[in-house]
Amino acid sequence: MGEVTDVVCSLCGCVCDDIVVEVEDNEVKKVKKGACAVGKSKLMGHGRIKSPAVRERKGEGESGELRECSYDEAIKKAAEILAAARRPLLYGWSSTVCEADKVGVELAEEIGAVIDNTASVCHGPSVLAIQDVGLPSCTLGEVKNRADLVIYWGANPAAAHANHMKRYSFISKGFWTAEGKKAKKLVVVDVRKTATAKMADVFLQIEQGKDYLVFSALRALLYGYEDVVPDEVGGVSKEELLEVVKMMKEAKFGMTFFGMGVTHTGGRHNNIVNAIQMTRAAHTHTKFSIMPMRGHYNVAGINQVCTWETGFPFAVDLSRGYPWYNPGELSATDLLIRRECDAALIIASDPGAHFPGESVRHLAKIPVIQIDPFPNPTTEFADVVIPAAVSGVEAEGNVYRMDNIPIRLRKLVETEYLADEEIVERILQEVRAIKEKEGKEGE
Amino acid sequence: MAEGGVSKMAEGELLIKNGVVFDPINGVKGEKKEICIRDGKVVAELKSPNVKVIDAEGRVVMPGGVDIHSHIAGGKVNSGRLFRPEDGRKGVAVRTKVCRVQSGYSVPNTFATGYRYAKMGYTFVMEAAMPPLAARHTHEELVDIPILDNAALPLIDNNWMTMDYVKTGDTDLLAAYVAWIMKATKGFGVKIVNPGGTEAWGWGKNCGLTDAVPTFDVTPAEIIKGLAEANERFEMPHSIHVHTNMLGHPGNFEVTKATYDLVKGVKTAKDRQVIHTTHTQFHSYGGTNWGDFVSKADAISDYINQNEHATIDIGSVILGDTTTMTADGPMEYSLHQLTGRKWTNHDVELETGSGITPFLYSGKVSVHTIQWAIGQELALLVKDPWKVALTTDHPNAGPFIGYPILISMLMSKKRRDEAAEEMHSAIFKRAALPSIDREYDLNEIAIITRGMTAKALGLHEHGKGHLGVGADADVAIYDISPEERDAGKIQKAFLNTKYTIKGGEVVVKDGEVVATPAGKTYFVTPECDEGLTEEMLVKLKDKFEHYYSVNFNNYPVQDAYVPNPYEIKASWSG
């Protein structure tokens, strides 16, 4: 195959699409250009789940052992678990392609499941804020071409989205920004001096949990209510705030990127409401936009698919036969904490590592089906493990970048592993076959 | 010039008898006539002795409806759904043996969109605004909309490539770019939305028709003229499709008329209009502010009556809550400032933008009442129905599910008068509607909902909008007799058909969806000279290298996104 250009990275929400790799003997031998270190590691490949497997337990409460089996057996077992479940949960969907997500929604309808995705423990609060006040935003190319002021708030792209500044924001060069960072200003707001903060023109080191107050102060100053702002807000002096406000007003195009430092601190979605309101306030002076730094490469995509198919972006209950949305009640962690679900399919995510302990404890007790290319803490208690092809390396499909621009992942090598879409589709067909049989027997 | 793609048509024969057929393209005005269908097409006669028969029992039969302008799929539609769970909950419906789950009223989910249109007898819908960079998204949703054949209009007017070529006057190279975008997005025709204004919105500004666009030094007027000429370089089935500048501003009717004048002399490559202006209700405003706001539907209608190069769709208001969305970013911001309601904006690099905000049209508010009147006035004052299409600019002036209300209004002076009595008195002072006596007949309704729209889109040459031999067997049977005059019964009949037949297959029966075949996506492939294309690509690739955030080779929509394609080739006409 040789050199492959325009390769699309399936790691983070940056979805870099200018990567060049060397493929030989059906293997990615080298990443020659474009990818960051983590993206490179994903493209080159690392430890995989070798085979489908089902857990054998000798007795109740025993952790048991995974026994390798065929795809057919694992898929059949998965379908049996889901068809028998009364309150199944289908969770994950962010590190796979939209084609798989679509079948996921169909499966959820078929078995009356709750379908939820990683946004519910990530930028779910941002979604709630958007539902409250909307989101004035733009594509990343707009930022690249126009922005002369970039604010990262509670986000550390130098570590988490390594190519973000270079491709799209502070360091990139575009039409009105041909000089790159020389002609731009960078403001970083965070609770500690991160690698990104070290690059900033202004770094506001705020006290933990005081984001809401600082957004409010900036809003007040942008609207001209200087008198109501005290000398110090959330660990930041009024002078510093006034300096930032001056930068915001003088910018031709300002952009705020916010991360989980804002969504997952005290105030949660209220912080984001306030961040968006601050953007609106700035918009009365100049052009200003705001964007969440989405983590997984297609978490934006599952929100899109789930929304156009059910009307709602995450935490959707289909047990009534129609879509019912109520985050806080129906998000995966809440269902698990209430010990409500009796089976779960976990795909392209790792709640075993990322959910609160109480949720994980219940998850470990119920039958769990895992679909993933890679082993992770969820594998440790999964009852059925189904390995999948790596999207973007072994399988193609559509994904949505953090700015909701759809890009098609390329397939670089052939594989024996099934793609997520095919696995979920086969589970769906098996479930239908079981239900049809039961229906006939019931007659 | 055209070749149909792969399409799934129902096999076998079907006879619709005893229907009273309204097929305006073929001059059929309410005749008792049999419709013979074989393998998804209308045929002259049937061969098989035991065909399936539908006895229409004297009911009204029309070709499947063709919507010329509706926002049903893509980024901003989905942003509308995402940020309005309160709208989502309004339309929830339980899945059935054949139907997927449903949600939404003004922003229904993809499945509900297909079912509800089909229940109204529609079988083709044009998605009216596709940002080229996000075209894959539009197609992903179109594929997910059951039953309806569809197409989408890529936005080409605020594109830097377009403005560069308009500035240098290179119409042939502009045509090469139009051709490339059409192919790269699997698009259907040239969409223009607030030309120049959306680029200016990149800096938080807007543009009037003759203002220079910041940096690019061209005027919206030049963009419109340039694209009209470029469009006619090919035998494009559709004309330029224009959302004129200054949408929703009092006094904008002058801008609208000036826009028509811009392209009056442009020679068309096909026998059709030079320009289609969309949701013209929003562009027929008089007055200088919301205080002295008046209807200027009369001035716009006069223009349309006196000229032959322009067609319109009305974008008529449905009272109630809806979700407004358009590529006209500055307009949505103004609306948000007016109402204080939530606001989403999404500017798209080098190309376009969009804004979304909820809006409530109230019959108790003078401005809304006048807006409500204007859309219907346009339909009633334009004398030739072949120049008018029925739309609500779904969901901007109201959801498409309100079409039956509009049909009943246009057909009944009595119903309009009753409605006006309940509304703000401004309707009697600053609108013309109460003084208009005209009532549409069913033939005219068939024109503005299928005949005219199919012709204006050039789809009548591809079997849409009529029931002549060779046409697609897309048929709506409405549960009324042609003599029915009761507005309530008319509205009810147009909301839920007795039968909707799509490609020869019964998809709706007695108001229930009974089958959900996949629709086809229609797209146009302009055939452009290779030399011109090569020259254009040098400039375009430079834009990708320096300014786009997506690589050139990852930009065009891959074939996988259009699994049921219908390609229309448009040859170079010079």
XYZ file of C-alpha atoms in Angstrom, chain A residues 8-311:
304
model
C -8.018 10.863 9.713
C -7.150 10.361 13.375
C -9.651 8.564 15.585
C -8.463 9.694 18.938
C -9.739 13.013 20.226
C -12.267 15.654 19.193
C -9.660 17.407 17.027
C -10.087 14.699 14.352
C -6.897 15.758 12.533
C -7.209 14.753 8.887
C -3.793 15.621 7.484
C -1.893 12.600 8.703
C 0.530 10.661 6.534
C 1.308 7.046 7.354
C 3.341 4.242 5.876
C 1.467 0.969 5.437
C 3.294 -2.267 4.666
C 2.285 -5.916 4.953
C -1.155 -4.847 6.157
C 0.328 -2.920 9.070
C 0.769 0.758 9.879
C 4.563 0.841 10.093
C 5.135 4.510 10.586
C 3.273 7.757 11.181
C 5.207 10.235 9.101
C 3.321 13.460 9.615
C 0.430 15.105 11.361
C -0.446 13.066 14.417
C 0.366 13.942 18.019
C 2.049 11.345 20.221
C -1.216 9.847 21.454
C -2.785 9.836 18.012
C 0.317 8.148 16.682
C 0.051 5.429 19.293
C -3.578 4.826 18.299
C -2.707 4.592 14.608
C 0.259 2.297 15.193
C -1.819 0.005 17.351
C -1.342 -1.495 20.778
C -2.620 -4.316 22.987
C -5.888 -5.736 21.694
C -8.599 -7.999 22.936
C -7.582 -11.135 21.110
C -10.773 -13.071 20.842
C -14.452 -12.957 21.670
C -15.008 -14.460 25.091
C -17.709 -15.315 27.596
C -17.261 -15.466 31.338
C -17.663 -18.829 32.999
C -18.695 -18.763 36.632
C -18.738 -21.797 38.854
C -20.894 -20.245 41.539
C -22.898 -17.208 42.437
C -20.759 -14.148 43.162
C -17.644 -15.767 41.781
C -15.593 -13.563 39.459
C -15.068 -16.437 37.030
C -12.826 -16.636 33.979
C -13.205 -15.448 30.420
C -13.337 -18.332 28.000
C -12.407 -17.547 24.415
C -15.123 -18.357 21.923
C -16.341 -17.581 18.399
C -17.999 -14.329 17.349
C -21.174 -16.329 16.750
C -21.270 -17.617 20.300
C -20.469 -14.243 21.881
C -23.042 -12.430 19.779
C -25.697 -15.034 20.534
C -24.954 -14.813 24.255
C -25.097 -11.009 24.104
C -28.460 -11.136 22.370
C -29.825 -13.575 24.957
C -28.783 -11.264 27.790
C -30.351 -8.218 26.153
C -33.539 -9.956 25.072
C -34.085 -11.240 28.632
C -33.323 -7.920 30.332
C -36.137 -5.830 31.805
C -34.197 -2.580 32.130
C -31.197 -2.765 29.777
C -28.676 0.056 29.391
C -26.731 0.654 26.182
C -23.812 2.918 26.979
C -20.747 4.386 25.285
C -20.870 5.082 21.553
C -18.352 7.930 21.482
C -15.251 6.160 20.192
C -16.939 4.535 17.278
C -18.508 5.707 14.042
C -22.003 7.073 13.444
C -22.966 4.031 11.403
C -22.579 1.899 14.561
C -24.395 4.516 16.663
C -27.396 4.365 14.350
C -27.725 0.615 14.801
C -27.335 1.224 18.528
C -30.412 3.446 18.614
C -32.325 0.823 16.652
C -31.286 -1.870 19.126
C -32.349 0.379 22.006
C -35.776 0.786 20.403
C -36.082 -2.945 19.820
C -35.427 -3.903 23.451
C -36.820 -0.772 25.117
C -33.440 0.205 26.541
C -32.003 3.380 27.935
C -29.345 4.604 25.515
C -26.732 6.933 26.891
C -23.297 8.065 25.805
C -20.127 9.356 27.370
C -21.334 12.944 27.101
C -23.397 12.255 30.211
C -20.197 12.110 32.289
C -18.315 14.623 30.143
C -19.940 17.566 28.372
C -23.460 16.601 29.453
C -23.570 19.779 31.569
C -22.657 21.726 28.423
C -25.603 20.175 26.601
C -27.924 21.204 29.443
C -26.566 24.739 29.253
C -27.074 24.829 25.480
C -30.663 23.703 26.025
C -31.067 26.631 28.377
C -29.410 29.450 26.425
C -28.122 28.159 23.075
C -24.533 28.190 21.825
C -22.991 30.969 19.725
C -20.209 29.053 18.020
C -18.418 28.394 14.740
C -16.205 25.891 12.979
C -12.560 25.543 13.925
C -11.503 27.034 10.586
C -13.282 30.261 11.541
C -11.092 30.438 14.630
C -8.011 29.706 12.564
C -8.752 32.432 10.033
C -10.167 35.162 12.232
C -9.464 34.823 15.954
C -7.048 37.316 17.462
C -8.025 36.407 21.009
C -8.233 32.823 22.239
C -9.352 31.882 25.742
C -8.927 28.367 27.130
C -10.954 27.960 30.299
C -10.638 24.810 32.387
C -8.974 23.127 29.433
C -5.386 22.124 28.883
C -4.988 21.381 25.173
C -1.189 21.184 25.454
C -1.786 17.864 27.205
C -5.271 16.718 26.159
C -5.767 17.988 22.590
C -2.161 18.274 21.513
C -2.763 19.558 17.980
C -5.607 21.924 18.831
C -3.603 25.135 19.150
C -1.413 24.342 16.162
C -4.178 23.377 13.760
C -7.049 25.580 14.819
C -6.365 28.305 17.324
C -3.511 30.163 18.986
C -0.571 28.950 16.913
C -2.330 28.377 13.584
C -2.078 30.779 10.658
C -5.090 31.734 8.588
C -6.439 34.420 6.286
C -6.540 37.359 8.701
C -4.065 35.704 11.034
C -1.141 35.107 8.694
C 1.362 35.999 11.399
C 0.129 33.238 13.656
C 0.549 33.673 17.390
C 2.514 36.915 17.022
C -0.708 38.696 16.159
C -2.869 36.850 18.702
C -3.475 36.938 22.397
C -3.933 33.897 24.599
C -5.791 33.948 27.897
C -5.890 30.851 30.067
C -8.148 30.433 33.075
C -7.484 27.458 35.302
C -6.979 26.417 38.900
C -3.349 25.471 38.310
C -0.555 26.596 36.045
C -0.888 24.056 33.252
C 1.392 23.644 30.244
C -1.135 25.709 28.271
C -1.164 28.395 30.962
C 2.588 28.783 30.601
C 2.054 29.973 27.006
C -0.586 32.550 27.922
C -0.371 36.331 27.686
C -2.652 36.437 30.680
C -3.189 33.574 33.086
C -6.007 33.869 35.583
C -5.400 31.344 38.331
C -8.781 31.089 39.938
C -9.795 29.290 43.095
C -11.267 25.828 42.722
C -15.021 25.996 42.125
C -15.127 29.771 41.560
C -15.651 29.686 37.787
C -19.233 30.866 38.078
C -18.213 33.950 40.018
C -15.471 34.861 37.569
C -17.797 34.462 34.569
C -20.317 36.676 36.370
C -17.714 39.344 37.070
C -16.591 39.369 33.433
C -20.209 39.591 32.305
C -20.835 42.535 34.581
C -17.728 44.318 33.345
C -18.600 43.632 29.695
C -22.029 45.135 30.257
C -20.446 48.176 31.903
C -21.340 47.480 35.544
C -17.862 48.001 36.923
C -19.193 49.318 40.210
C -20.763 46.004 41.233
C -17.562 43.993 40.864
C -15.554 43.677 44.092
C -11.774 44.101 44.228
C -11.218 40.395 44.146
C -13.312 37.615 42.614
C -12.529 33.916 42.956
C -8.870 34.592 43.663
C -8.457 37.039 40.782
C -8.010 40.787 41.215
C -10.372 43.261 39.610
C -7.392 44.742 37.720
C -6.701 41.397 36.089
C -10.350 41.023 35.161
C -10.432 44.521 33.691
C -7.358 43.701 31.653
C -9.033 40.615 30.221
C -12.215 42.557 29.487
C -10.168 45.175 27.651
C -8.614 42.403 25.551
C -12.059 40.969 24.836
C -13.494 44.312 23.747
C -10.502 45.159 21.589
C -10.395 41.795 19.837
C -11.797 41.588 16.319
C -12.790 37.971 16.869
C -12.704 36.339 20.267
C -13.025 32.646 20.987
C -13.502 30.766 24.239
C -12.789 27.049 24.441
C -13.854 25.415 27.670
C -13.093 22.002 29.065
C -14.135 19.676 31.833
C -12.491 21.952 34.341
C -15.643 24.012 33.972
C -18.249 21.277 33.488
C -17.093 19.177 36.430
C -16.587 21.675 39.171
C -19.154 23.180 41.532
C -22.010 24.730 39.606
C -21.577 22.334 36.664
C -24.050 23.255 33.887
C -24.685 26.641 35.504
C -21.036 27.457 34.845
C -21.562 26.822 31.164
C -24.751 28.868 31.078
C -22.720 31.699 32.532
C -19.838 31.127 30.099
C -22.280 31.359 27.201
C -23.879 34.467 28.699
C -20.400 35.974 28.973
C -19.913 35.232 25.278
C -23.175 37.022 24.486
C -22.034 39.980 26.563
C -18.762 40.109 24.641
C -20.759 39.830 21.424
C -22.314 43.216 22.144
C -18.815 44.681 21.620
C -17.273 42.465 18.954
C -17.552 39.020 17.364
C -17.280 36.366 20.062
C -17.886 32.628 20.008
C -17.542 29.677 22.355
C -16.996 25.936 21.972
C -16.722 22.915 24.264
C -13.495 20.920 23.940
C -15.041 17.558 23.157
C -12.944 14.588 24.236
C -13.611 11.403 22.274
C -13.283 11.688 18.509
C -16.973 11.029 17.923
C -18.744 12.040 21.103
C -20.159 14.929 19.086
C -21.323 12.324 16.555
C -23.312 10.146 18.938
C -24.982 13.320 20.234
C -25.880 14.153 16.631
C -27.170 10.673 15.738
C -29.093 10.258 18.972
C -30.664 13.689 18.441
C -31.791 13.221 14.851
C -33.108 9.703 15.556
C -34.761 10.245 18.953
C -34.912 14.029 19.279
